mmCIF file with all atom_site columns, C-alpha atoms in Angstrom:
data_model
loop_
_atom_site.group_PDB
_atom_site.id
_atom_site.type_symbol
_atom_site.label_atom_id
_atom_site.label_alt_id
_atom_site.label_comp_id
_atom_site.label_asym_id
_atom_site.label_entity_id
_atom_site.label_seq_id
_atom_site.pdbx_PDB_ins_code
_atom_site.Cartn_x
_atom_site.Cartn_y
_atom_site.Cartn_z
_atom_site.occupancy
_atom_site.B_iso_or_equiv
_atom_site.pdbx_formal_charge
_atom_site.auth_seq_id
_atom_site.auth_comp_id
_atom_site.auth_asym_id
_atom_site.auth_atom_id
_atom_site.pdbx_PDB_model_num
ATOM 1   C CA . UNK A 1 1   ? 49.600 25.280 297.710 1.00 0.00 ? 22  UNK A CA 1
ATOM 2   C CA . UNK A 1 2   ? 47.729 23.977 300.470 1.00 0.00 ? 23  UNK A CA 1
ATOM 3   C CA . UNK A 1 3   ? 44.995 25.664 302.168 1.00 0.00 ? 24  UNK A CA 1
ATOM 4   C CA . UNK A 1 4   ? 43.165 23.317 304.977 1.00 0.00 ? 25  UNK A CA 1
ATOM 5   C CA . UNK A 1 5   ? 42.189 19.713 305.425 1.00 0.00 ? 26  UNK A CA 1
ATOM 6   C CA . UNK A 1 6   ? 38.108 19.801 305.241 1.00 0.00 ? 27  UNK A CA 1
ATOM 7   C CA . UNK A 1 7   ? 36.379 16.912 306.913 1.00 0.00 ? 28  UNK A CA 1
ATOM 8   C CA . UNK A 1 8   ? 32.953 17.693 305.581 1.00 0.00 ? 29  UNK A CA 1
ATOM 9   C CA . UNK A 1 9   ? 34.086 16.935 302.496 1.00 0.00 ? 30  UNK A CA 1
ATOM 10  C CA . UNK A 1 10  ? 36.716 14.477 303.330 1.00 0.00 ? 31  UNK A CA 1
ATOM 11  C CA . UNK A 1 11  ? 39.084 15.989 301.347 1.00 0.00 ? 32  UNK A CA 1
ATOM 12  C CA . UNK A 1 12  ? 42.558 18.524 301.496 1.00 0.00 ? 33  UNK A CA 1
ATOM 13  C CA . UNK A 1 13  ? 41.673 21.902 299.687 1.00 0.00 ? 34  UNK A CA 1
ATOM 14  C CA . UNK A 1 14  ? 44.556 23.328 298.024 1.00 0.00 ? 35  UNK A CA 1
ATOM 15  C CA . UNK A 1 15  ? 45.380 24.773 294.519 1.00 0.00 ? 36  UNK A CA 1
ATOM 16  C CA . UNK A 1 16  ? 43.745 22.335 292.127 1.00 0.00 ? 37  UNK A CA 1
ATOM 17  C CA . UNK A 1 17  ? 40.789 22.736 293.885 1.00 0.00 ? 38  UNK A CA 1
ATOM 18  C CA . UNK A 1 18  ? 40.319 25.030 295.935 1.00 0.00 ? 39  UNK A CA 1
ATOM 19  C CA . UNK A 1 19  ? 38.122 27.520 293.800 1.00 0.00 ? 40  UNK A CA 1
ATOM 20  C CA . UNK A 1 20  ? 35.979 24.482 293.458 1.00 0.00 ? 41  UNK A CA 1
ATOM 21  C CA . UNK A 1 21  ? 35.516 24.825 297.446 1.00 0.00 ? 42  UNK A CA 1
ATOM 22  C CA . UNK A 1 22  ? 34.344 28.217 297.325 1.00 0.00 ? 43  UNK A CA 1
ATOM 23  C CA . UNK A 1 23  ? 31.595 28.075 294.583 1.00 0.00 ? 44  UNK A CA 1
ATOM 24  C CA . UNK A 1 24  ? 30.555 24.651 296.610 1.00 0.00 ? 45  UNK A CA 1
ATOM 25  C CA . UNK A 1 25  ? 30.172 27.383 299.613 1.00 0.00 ? 46  UNK A CA 1
ATOM 26  C CA . UNK A 1 26  ? 28.465 29.835 297.110 1.00 0.00 ? 47  UNK A CA 1
ATOM 27  C CA . UNK A 1 27  ? 26.188 27.032 295.687 1.00 0.00 ? 48  UNK A CA 1
ATOM 28  C CA . UNK A 1 28  ? 25.381 25.820 299.651 1.00 0.00 ? 49  UNK A CA 1
ATOM 29  C CA . UNK A 1 29  ? 24.952 29.302 300.715 1.00 0.00 ? 50  UNK A CA 1
ATOM 30  C CA . UNK A 1 30  ? 22.059 29.673 297.833 1.00 0.00 ? 51  UNK A CA 1
ATOM 31  C CA . UNK A 1 31  ? 20.251 26.419 298.520 1.00 0.00 ? 52  UNK A CA 1
ATOM 32  C CA . UNK A 1 32  ? 20.186 27.286 302.170 1.00 0.00 ? 53  UNK A CA 1
ATOM 33  C CA . UNK A 1 33  ? 18.317 30.753 300.878 1.00 0.00 ? 54  UNK A CA 1
ATOM 34  C CA . UNK A 1 34  ? 16.027 28.908 298.330 1.00 0.00 ? 55  UNK A CA 1
ATOM 35  C CA . UNK A 1 35  ? 14.961 26.346 301.196 1.00 0.00 ? 56  UNK A CA 1
ATOM 36  C CA . UNK A 1 36  ? 14.417 29.038 304.002 1.00 0.00 ? 57  UNK A CA 1
ATOM 37  C CA . UNK A 1 37  ? 12.223 31.149 300.838 1.00 0.00 ? 58  UNK A CA 1
ATOM 38  C CA . UNK A 1 38  ? 9.957  28.112 299.973 1.00 0.00 ? 59  UNK A CA 1
ATOM 39  C CA . UNK A 1 39  ? 9.257  26.883 303.354 1.00 0.00 ? 60  UNK A CA 1
ATOM 40  C CA . UNK A 1 40  ? 8.982  29.939 305.308 1.00 0.00 ? 61  UNK A CA 1
ATOM 41  C CA . UNK A 1 41  ? 5.226  30.582 304.289 1.00 0.00 ? 62  UNK A CA 1
ATOM 42  C CA . UNK A 1 42  ? 4.280  27.136 305.807 1.00 0.00 ? 63  UNK A CA 1
ATOM 43  C CA . UNK A 1 43  ? 6.545  27.863 308.561 1.00 0.00 ? 64  UNK A CA 1
ATOM 44  C CA . UNK A 1 44  ? 4.386  31.165 309.452 1.00 0.00 ? 65  UNK A CA 1
ATOM 45  C CA . UNK A 1 45  ? 1.036  28.840 308.912 1.00 0.00 ? 66  UNK A CA 1
ATOM 46  C CA . UNK A 1 46  ? 2.914  26.657 310.875 1.00 0.00 ? 67  UNK A CA 1
ATOM 47  C CA . UNK A 1 47  ? 3.010  29.134 313.914 1.00 0.00 ? 68  UNK A CA 1
ATOM 48  C CA . UNK A 1 48  ? -0.050 30.260 313.351 1.00 0.00 ? 69  UNK A CA 1
ATOM 49  C CA . UNK A 1 49  ? -1.878 26.602 313.336 1.00 0.00 ? 70  UNK A CA 1
ATOM 50  C CA . UNK A 1 50  ? -3.064 27.109 310.005 1.00 0.00 ? 71  UNK A CA 1
ATOM 51  C CA . UNK A 1 51  ? -2.010 24.217 309.012 1.00 0.00 ? 72  UNK A CA 1
ATOM 52  C CA . UNK A 1 52  ? -3.919 20.382 308.442 1.00 0.00 ? 73  UNK A CA 1
ATOM 53  C CA . UNK A 1 53  ? -2.859 18.465 312.128 1.00 0.00 ? 74  UNK A CA 1
ATOM 54  C CA . UNK A 1 54  ? -0.479 15.937 310.110 1.00 0.00 ? 75  UNK A CA 1
ATOM 55  C CA . UNK A 1 55  ? 2.841  14.635 310.741 1.00 0.00 ? 76  UNK A CA 1
ATOM 56  C CA . UNK A 1 56  ? 3.675  16.517 307.564 1.00 0.00 ? 77  UNK A CA 1
ATOM 57  C CA . UNK A 1 57  ? 4.123  19.999 309.610 1.00 0.00 ? 78  UNK A CA 1
ATOM 58  C CA . UNK A 1 58  ? 7.225  18.756 311.768 1.00 0.00 ? 79  UNK A CA 1
ATOM 59  C CA . UNK A 1 59  ? 8.897  18.132 308.905 1.00 0.00 ? 80  UNK A CA 1
ATOM 60  C CA . UNK A 1 60  ? 8.391  21.416 307.461 1.00 0.00 ? 81  UNK A CA 1
ATOM 61  C CA . UNK A 1 61  ? 9.318  22.617 310.893 1.00 0.00 ? 82  UNK A CA 1
ATOM 62  C CA . UNK A 1 62  ? 12.494 20.215 311.270 1.00 0.00 ? 83  UNK A CA 1
ATOM 63  C CA . UNK A 1 63  ? 13.490 21.318 307.153 1.00 0.00 ? 84  UNK A CA 1
ATOM 64  C CA . UNK A 1 64  ? 13.096 25.060 307.996 1.00 0.00 ? 85  UNK A CA 1
ATOM 65  C CA . UNK A 1 65  ? 15.437 25.167 310.727 1.00 0.00 ? 86  UNK A CA 1
ATOM 66  C CA . UNK A 1 66  ? 18.050 23.062 309.438 1.00 0.00 ? 87  UNK A CA 1
ATOM 67  C CA . UNK A 1 67  ? 18.357 25.024 306.550 1.00 0.00 ? 88  UNK A CA 1
ATOM 68  C CA . UNK A 1 68  ? 18.920 28.082 308.789 1.00 0.00 ? 89  UNK A CA 1
ATOM 69  C CA . UNK A 1 69  ? 21.061 26.645 311.130 1.00 0.00 ? 90  UNK A CA 1
ATOM 70  C CA . UNK A 1 70  ? 23.580 25.268 307.656 1.00 0.00 ? 91  UNK A CA 1
ATOM 71  C CA . UNK A 1 71  ? 23.040 28.647 306.198 1.00 0.00 ? 92  UNK A CA 1
ATOM 72  C CA . UNK A 1 72  ? 24.398 30.580 309.198 1.00 0.00 ? 93  UNK A CA 1
ATOM 73  C CA . UNK A 1 73  ? 27.214 28.369 309.347 1.00 0.00 ? 94  UNK A CA 1
ATOM 74  C CA . UNK A 1 74  ? 28.116 28.359 305.553 1.00 0.00 ? 95  UNK A CA 1
ATOM 75  C CA . UNK A 1 75  ? 27.534 31.884 305.060 1.00 0.00 ? 96  UNK A CA 1
ATOM 76  C CA . UNK A 1 76  ? 30.179 32.713 307.457 1.00 0.00 ? 97  UNK A CA 1
ATOM 77  C CA . UNK A 1 77  ? 32.775 30.334 306.258 1.00 0.00 ? 98  UNK A CA 1
ATOM 78  C CA . UNK A 1 78  ? 31.999 31.250 302.910 1.00 0.00 ? 99  UNK A CA 1
ATOM 79  C CA . UNK A 1 79  ? 31.998 34.778 303.652 1.00 0.00 ? 100 UNK A CA 1
ATOM 80  C CA . UNK A 1 80  ? 35.547 34.236 305.586 1.00 0.00 ? 101 UNK A CA 1
ATOM 81  C CA . UNK A 1 81  ? 37.253 32.429 302.452 1.00 0.00 ? 102 UNK A CA 1
ATOM 82  C CA . UNK A 1 82  ? 35.709 35.192 300.578 1.00 0.00 ? 103 UNK A CA 1
ATOM 83  C CA . UNK A 1 83  ? 38.289 37.131 302.982 1.00 0.00 ? 104 UNK A CA 1
ATOM 84  C CA . UNK A 1 84  ? 40.888 35.037 301.798 1.00 0.00 ? 105 UNK A CA 1
ATOM 85  C CA . UNK A 1 85  ? 40.091 35.399 298.358 1.00 0.00 ? 106 UNK A CA 1
ATOM 86  C CA . UNK A 1 86  ? 41.087 38.893 298.130 1.00 0.00 ? 107 UNK A CA 1
ATOM 87  C CA . UNK A 1 87  ? 43.935 39.012 300.552 1.00 0.00 ? 108 UNK A CA 1
ATOM 88  C CA . UNK A 1 88  ? 45.519 35.968 298.272 1.00 0.00 ? 109 UNK A CA 1
ATOM 89  C CA . UNK A 1 89  ? 45.910 34.358 301.537 1.00 0.00 ? 110 UNK A CA 1
ATOM 90  C CA . UNK A 1 90  ? 45.135 30.372 302.606 1.00 0.00 ? 111 UNK A CA 1
ATOM 91  C CA . UNK A 1 91  ? 43.786 29.182 305.926 1.00 0.00 ? 112 UNK A CA 1
ATOM 92  C CA . UNK A 1 92  ? 47.001 28.096 306.970 1.00 0.00 ? 113 UNK A CA 1
ATOM 93  C CA . UNK A 1 93  ? 48.841 31.404 306.175 1.00 0.00 ? 114 UNK A CA 1
ATOM 94  C CA . UNK A 1 94  ? 46.192 33.326 307.834 1.00 0.00 ? 115 UNK A CA 1
ATOM 95  C CA . UNK A 1 95  ? 47.272 31.505 310.951 1.00 0.00 ? 116 UNK A CA 1
ATOM 96  C CA . UNK A 1 96  ? 50.953 31.277 310.662 1.00 0.00 ? 117 UNK A CA 1
ATOM 97  C CA . UNK A 1 97  ? 52.503 33.945 308.211 1.00 0.00 ? 118 UNK A CA 1
ATOM 98  C CA . UNK A 1 98  ? 54.641 32.964 305.634 1.00 0.00 ? 119 UNK A CA 1
ATOM 99  C CA . UNK A 1 99  ? 58.596 33.910 306.403 1.00 0.00 ? 120 UNK A CA 1
ATOM 100 C CA . UNK A 1 100 ? 60.688 35.072 303.145 1.00 0.00 ? 121 UNK A CA 1
ATOM 101 C CA . UNK A 1 101 ? 63.882 36.859 302.995 1.00 0.00 ? 122 UNK A CA 1
ATOM 102 C CA . UNK A 1 102 ? 62.853 39.807 305.124 1.00 0.00 ? 123 UNK A CA 1
ATOM 103 C CA . UNK A 1 103 ? 61.149 38.321 308.055 1.00 0.00 ? 124 UNK A CA 1
ATOM 104 C CA . UNK A 1 104 ? 57.166 36.709 308.239 1.00 0.00 ? 125 UNK A CA 1
ATOM 105 C CA . UNK A 1 105 ? 54.488 38.499 306.104 1.00 0.00 ? 126 UNK A CA 1
ATOM 106 C CA . UNK A 1 106 ? 51.066 37.475 305.705 1.00 0.00 ? 127 UNK A CA 1
ATOM 107 C CA . UNK A 1 107 ? 50.464 39.698 302.784 1.00 0.00 ? 128 UNK A CA 1
ATOM 108 C CA . UNK A 1 108 ? 53.555 38.344 301.180 1.00 0.00 ? 129 UNK A CA 1
ATOM 109 C CA . UNK A 1 109 ? 51.141 37.389 297.962 1.00 0.00 ? 130 UNK A CA 1
ATOM 110 C CA . UNK A 1 110 ? 49.133 39.876 297.957 1.00 0.00 ? 131 UNK A CA 1
ATOM 111 C CA . UNK A 1 111 ? 49.076 41.828 294.621 1.00 0.00 ? 132 UNK A CA 1
ATOM 112 C CA . UNK A 1 112 ? 45.790 44.066 295.118 1.00 0.00 ? 133 UNK A CA 1
ATOM 113 C CA . UNK A 1 113 ? 42.167 42.878 295.265 1.00 0.00 ? 134 UNK A CA 1
ATOM 114 C CA . UNK A 1 114 ? 41.353 42.396 291.804 1.00 0.00 ? 135 UNK A CA 1
ATOM 115 C CA . UNK A 1 115 ? 44.473 40.482 290.731 1.00 0.00 ? 136 UNK A CA 1
ATOM 116 C CA . UNK A 1 116 ? 44.087 37.974 294.007 1.00 0.00 ? 137 UNK A CA 1
ATOM 117 C CA . UNK A 1 117 ? 40.711 37.312 292.783 1.00 0.00 ? 138 UNK A CA 1
ATOM 118 C CA . UNK A 1 118 ? 42.108 36.403 289.085 1.00 0.00 ? 139 UNK A CA 1
ATOM 119 C CA . UNK A 1 119 ? 44.567 34.058 291.015 1.00 0.00 ? 140 UNK A CA 1
ATOM 120 C CA . UNK A 1 120 ? 41.861 32.088 291.958 1.00 0.00 ? 141 UNK A CA 1
ATOM 121 C CA . UNK A 1 121 ? 39.154 32.323 289.825 1.00 0.00 ? 142 UNK A CA 1
ATOM 122 C CA . UNK A 1 122 ? 41.338 33.180 286.956 1.00 0.00 ? 143 UNK A CA 1
ATOM 123 C CA . UNK A 1 123 ? 41.336 35.717 283.688 1.00 0.00 ? 144 UNK A CA 1
ATOM 124 C CA . UNK A 1 124 ? 38.245 34.960 282.723 1.00 0.00 ? 145 UNK A CA 1
ATOM 125 C CA . UNK A 1 125 ? 35.302 36.841 284.625 1.00 0.00 ? 146 UNK A CA 1
ATOM 126 C CA . UNK A 1 126 ? 32.544 34.238 282.915 1.00 0.00 ? 147 UNK A CA 1
ATOM 127 C CA . UNK A 1 127 ? 34.054 31.570 284.438 1.00 0.00 ? 148 UNK A CA 1
ATOM 128 C CA . UNK A 1 128 ? 34.001 32.566 288.012 1.00 0.00 ? 149 UNK A CA 1
ATOM 129 C CA . UNK A 1 129 ? 30.902 30.874 288.643 1.00 0.00 ? 150 UNK A CA 1
ATOM 130 C CA . UNK A 1 130 ? 30.969 27.737 287.027 1.00 0.00 ? 151 UNK A CA 1
ATOM 131 C CA . UNK A 1 131 ? 32.958 24.793 288.267 1.00 0.00 ? 152 UNK A CA 1
ATOM 132 C CA . UNK A 1 132 ? 35.819 24.697 285.645 1.00 0.00 ? 153 UNK A CA 1
ATOM 133 C CA . UNK A 1 133 ? 39.529 24.960 286.632 1.00 0.00 ? 154 UNK A CA 1
ATOM 134 C CA . UNK A 1 134 ? 40.819 28.556 285.486 1.00 0.00 ? 155 UNK A CA 1
ATOM 135 C CA . UNK A 1 135 ? 43.171 29.149 288.647 1.00 0.00 ? 156 UNK A CA 1
ATOM 136 C CA . UNK A 1 136 ? 46.326 30.648 287.744 1.00 0.00 ? 157 UNK A CA 1
ATOM 137 C CA . UNK A 1 137 ? 50.062 29.394 288.056 1.00 0.00 ? 158 UNK A CA 1
ATOM 138 C CA . UNK A 1 138 ? 51.347 25.947 288.305 1.00 0.00 ? 159 UNK A CA 1
ATOM 139 C CA . UNK A 1 139 ? 50.752 25.497 292.185 1.00 0.00 ? 160 UNK A CA 1
ATOM 140 C CA . UNK A 1 140 ? 54.340 25.802 292.933 1.00 0.00 ? 161 UNK A CA 1
ATOM 141 C CA . UNK A 1 141 ? 55.628 29.312 292.445 1.00 0.00 ? 162 UNK A CA 1
ATOM 142 C CA . UNK A 1 142 ? 53.520 32.306 292.971 1.00 0.00 ? 163 UNK A CA 1
ATOM 143 C CA . UNK A 1 143 ? 54.016 35.749 292.407 1.00 0.00 ? 164 UNK A CA 1
ATOM 144 C CA . UNK A 1 144 ? 55.243 37.939 295.781 1.00 0.00 ? 165 UNK A CA 1
ATOM 145 C CA . UNK A 1 145 ? 55.226 41.937 296.349 1.00 0.00 ? 166 UNK A CA 1
ATOM 146 C CA . UNK A 1 146 ? 58.196 43.420 295.795 1.00 0.00 ? 167 UNK A CA 1
ATOM 147 C CA . UNK A 1 147 ? 58.570 44.450 298.620 1.00 0.00 ? 168 UNK A CA 1
ATOM 148 C CA . UNK A 1 148 ? 60.588 41.073 299.596 1.00 0.00 ? 169 UNK A CA 1
ATOM 149 C CA . UNK A 1 149 ? 63.318 41.600 297.140 1.00 0.00 ? 170 UNK A CA 1
ATOM 150 C CA . UNK A 1 150 ? 66.587 41.883 298.403 1.00 0.00 ? 171 UNK A CA 1
ATOM 151 C CA . UNK A 1 151 ? 68.647 44.896 298.258 1.00 0.00 ? 172 UNK A CA 1
ATOM 152 C CA . UNK A 1 152 ? 71.257 43.877 295.576 1.00 0.00 ? 173 UNK A CA 1
ATOM 153 C CA . UNK A 1 153 ? 67.839 42.843 293.432 1.00 0.00 ? 174 UNK A CA 1
ATOM 154 C CA . UNK A 1 154 ? 66.068 46.265 294.253 1.00 0.00 ? 175 UNK A CA 1
ATOM 155 C CA . UNK A 1 155 ? 69.612 48.234 293.066 1.00 0.00 ? 176 UNK A CA 1
ATOM 156 C CA . UNK A 1 156 ? 70.009 46.026 289.709 1.00 0.00 ? 177 UNK A CA 1
ATOM 157 C CA . UNK A 1 157 ? 66.063 46.844 288.821 1.00 0.00 ? 178 UNK A CA 1
ATOM 158 C CA . UNK A 1 158 ? 66.739 50.475 289.688 1.00 0.00 ? 179 UNK A CA 1
ATOM 159 C CA . UNK A 1 159 ? 69.867 50.338 287.439 1.00 0.00 ? 180 UNK A CA 1
ATOM 160 C CA . UNK A 1 160 ? 68.120 49.016 284.717 1.00 0.00 ? 181 UNK A CA 1
ATOM 161 C CA . UNK A 1 161 ? 64.870 51.454 285.326 1.00 0.00 ? 182 UNK A CA 1
ATOM 162 C CA . UNK A 1 162 ? 67.686 54.571 284.785 1.00 0.00 ? 183 UNK A CA 1
ATOM 163 C CA . UNK A 1 163 ? 67.117 54.962 288.517 1.00 0.00 ? 184 UNK A CA 1
ATOM 164 C CA . UNK A 1 164 ? 70.602 54.488 289.855 1.00 0.00 ? 185 UNK A CA 1
ATOM 165 C CA . UNK A 1 165 ? 74.218 55.067 287.910 1.00 0.00 ? 186 UNK A CA 1
ATOM 166 C CA . UNK A 1 166 ? 75.556 52.045 287.180 1.00 0.00 ? 187 UNK A CA 1
ATOM 167 C CA . UNK A 1 167 ? 78.603 52.421 289.450 1.00 0.00 ? 188 UNK A CA 1
ATOM 168 C CA . UNK A 1 168 ? 75.762 52.514 292.076 1.00 0.00 ? 189 UNK A CA 1
ATOM 169 C CA . UNK A 1 169 ? 76.779 55.285 293.881 1.00 0.00 ? 190 UNK A CA 1
ATOM 170 C CA . UNK A 1 170 ? 74.199 58.568 292.671 1.00 0.00 ? 191 UNK A CA 1
ATOM 171 C CA . UNK A 1 171 ? 75.467 61.981 292.932 1.00 0.00 ? 192 UNK A CA 1
ATOM 172 C CA . UNK A 1 172 ? 73.966 63.246 295.756 1.00 0.00 ? 193 UNK A CA 1
ATOM 173 C CA . UNK A 1 173 ? 72.736 66.859 295.107 1.00 0.00 ? 194 UNK A CA 1
ATOM 174 C CA . UNK A 1 174 ? 71.247 70.198 297.621 1.00 0.00 ? 195 UNK A CA 1
ATOM 175 C CA . UNK A 1 175 ? 67.100 69.172 297.968 1.00 0.00 ? 196 UNK A CA 1
ATOM 176 C CA . UNK A 1 176 ? 66.173 72.893 297.789 1.00 0.00 ? 197 UNK A CA 1
ATOM 177 C CA . UNK A 1 177 ? 69.089 73.852 295.127 1.00 0.00 ? 198 UNK A CA 1
ATOM 178 C CA . UNK A 1 178 ? 69.848 72.628 292.145 1.00 0.00 ? 199 UNK A CA 1
ATOM 179 C CA . UNK A 1 179 ? 73.702 73.301 292.302 1.00 0.00 ? 200 UNK A CA 1
ATOM 180 C CA . UNK A 1 180 ? 75.500 69.685 293.270 1.00 0.00 ? 201 UNK A CA 1
ATOM 181 C CA . UNK A 1 181 ? 76.614 69.133 296.624 1.00 0.00 ? 202 UNK A CA 1
ATOM 182 C CA . UNK A 1 182 ? 80.300 68.167 296.636 1.00 0.00 ? 203 UNK A CA 1
ATOM 183 C CA . UNK A 1 183 ? 82.870 67.508 299.614 1.00 0.00 ? 204 UNK A CA 1
ATOM 184 C CA . UNK A 1 184 ? 84.499 71.042 299.645 1.00 0.00 ? 205 UNK A CA 1
ATOM 185 C CA . UNK A 1 185 ? 81.131 73.025 299.750 1.00 0.00 ? 206 UNK A CA 1
ATOM 186 C CA . UNK A 1 186 ? 80.210 70.875 302.787 1.00 0.00 ? 207 UNK A CA 1
ATOM 187 C CA . UNK A 1 187 ? 83.637 71.319 304.421 1.00 0.00 ? 208 UNK A CA 1
ATOM 188 C CA . UNK A 1 188 ? 83.466 75.270 303.720 1.00 0.00 ? 209 UNK A CA 1
ATOM 189 C CA . UNK A 1 189 ? 79.612 75.273 305.154 1.00 0.00 ? 210 UNK A CA 1
ATOM 190 C CA . UNK A 1 190 ? 80.657 73.140 308.394 1.00 0.00 ? 211 UNK A CA 1
ATOM 191 C CA . UNK A 1 191 ? 83.586 75.508 308.954 1.00 0.00 ? 212 UNK A CA 1
ATOM 192 C CA . UNK A 1 192 ? 81.354 78.337 308.563 1.00 0.00 ? 213 UNK A CA 1
ATOM 193 C CA . UNK A 1 193 ? 78.638 77.254 310.972 1.00 0.00 ? 214 UNK A CA 1
ATOM 194 C CA . UNK A 1 194 ? 81.348 76.197 313.353 1.00 0.00 ? 215 UNK A CA 1
ATOM 195 C CA . UNK A 1 195 ? 82.819 80.013 313.667 1.00 0.00 ? 216 UNK A CA 1
ATOM 196 C CA . UNK A 1 196 ? 82.153 81.504 316.981 1.00 0.00 ? 217 UNK A CA 1
ATOM 197 C CA . UNK A 1 197 ? 82.529 85.342 317.237 1.00 0.00 ? 218 UNK A CA 1
ATOM 198 C CA . UNK A 1 198 ? 84.015 85.922 320.716 1.00 0.00 ? 219 UNK A CA 1
ATOM 199 C CA . UNK A 1 199 ? 84.606 89.497 322.446 1.00 0.00 ? 220 UNK A CA 1
ATOM 200 C CA . UNK A 1 200 ? 86.565 90.375 325.592 1.00 0.00 ? 221 UNK A CA 1
ATOM 201 C CA . UNK A 1 201 ? 86.453 93.426 327.372 1.00 0.00 ? 222 UNK A CA 1
ATOM 202 C CA . UNK A 1 202 ? 89.754 94.726 328.851 1.00 0.00 ? 223 UNK A CA 1
ATOM 203 C CA . UNK A 1 203 ? 89.690 95.648 332.580 1.00 0.00 ? 224 UNK A CA 1
ATOM 204 C CA . UNK A 1 204 ? 90.785 99.200 332.921 1.00 0.00 ? 225 UNK A CA 1
#
């Protein structure tokens, strides 16, 4: 499972470290919020000229703007990856859909929002916010949606569940009536529907 190569951390992000990458974005977003929250009071005093006229006020100005700019960029990237986690989709799959037997499908690995979170963060919610590896799977084989199985596999599954008889030819039934629909009855119905009454008036 390959997500993307991140030049900011100088490493490739994949199955083994994707959870850590998402948590890194969450921690960085929270850190920017803390910086802006603690510096905003001094930033307001800077604009109202209540701070002492020293070089330190420019440090406060620089710190606030850098934290705000990083917050905007990181929170957008963090939101995008949360959306990818909810879809159980990688960055590469978002730009190029994976190809299955029935064709390309971006949602081929989507198992529902809750199960998608479990695939990345694990089945123990208490470990989601901590940097410990808890992702599901081995990184090579993943569960896909049922719609991607072939017709033969679908028939075998339905036969196991008793939905289709062993011969693979379910007996057709009339939708409205519970009586079985046979070939003879269908012929009779067809003959009856094709019967046309013709009357001719003879001239005197």
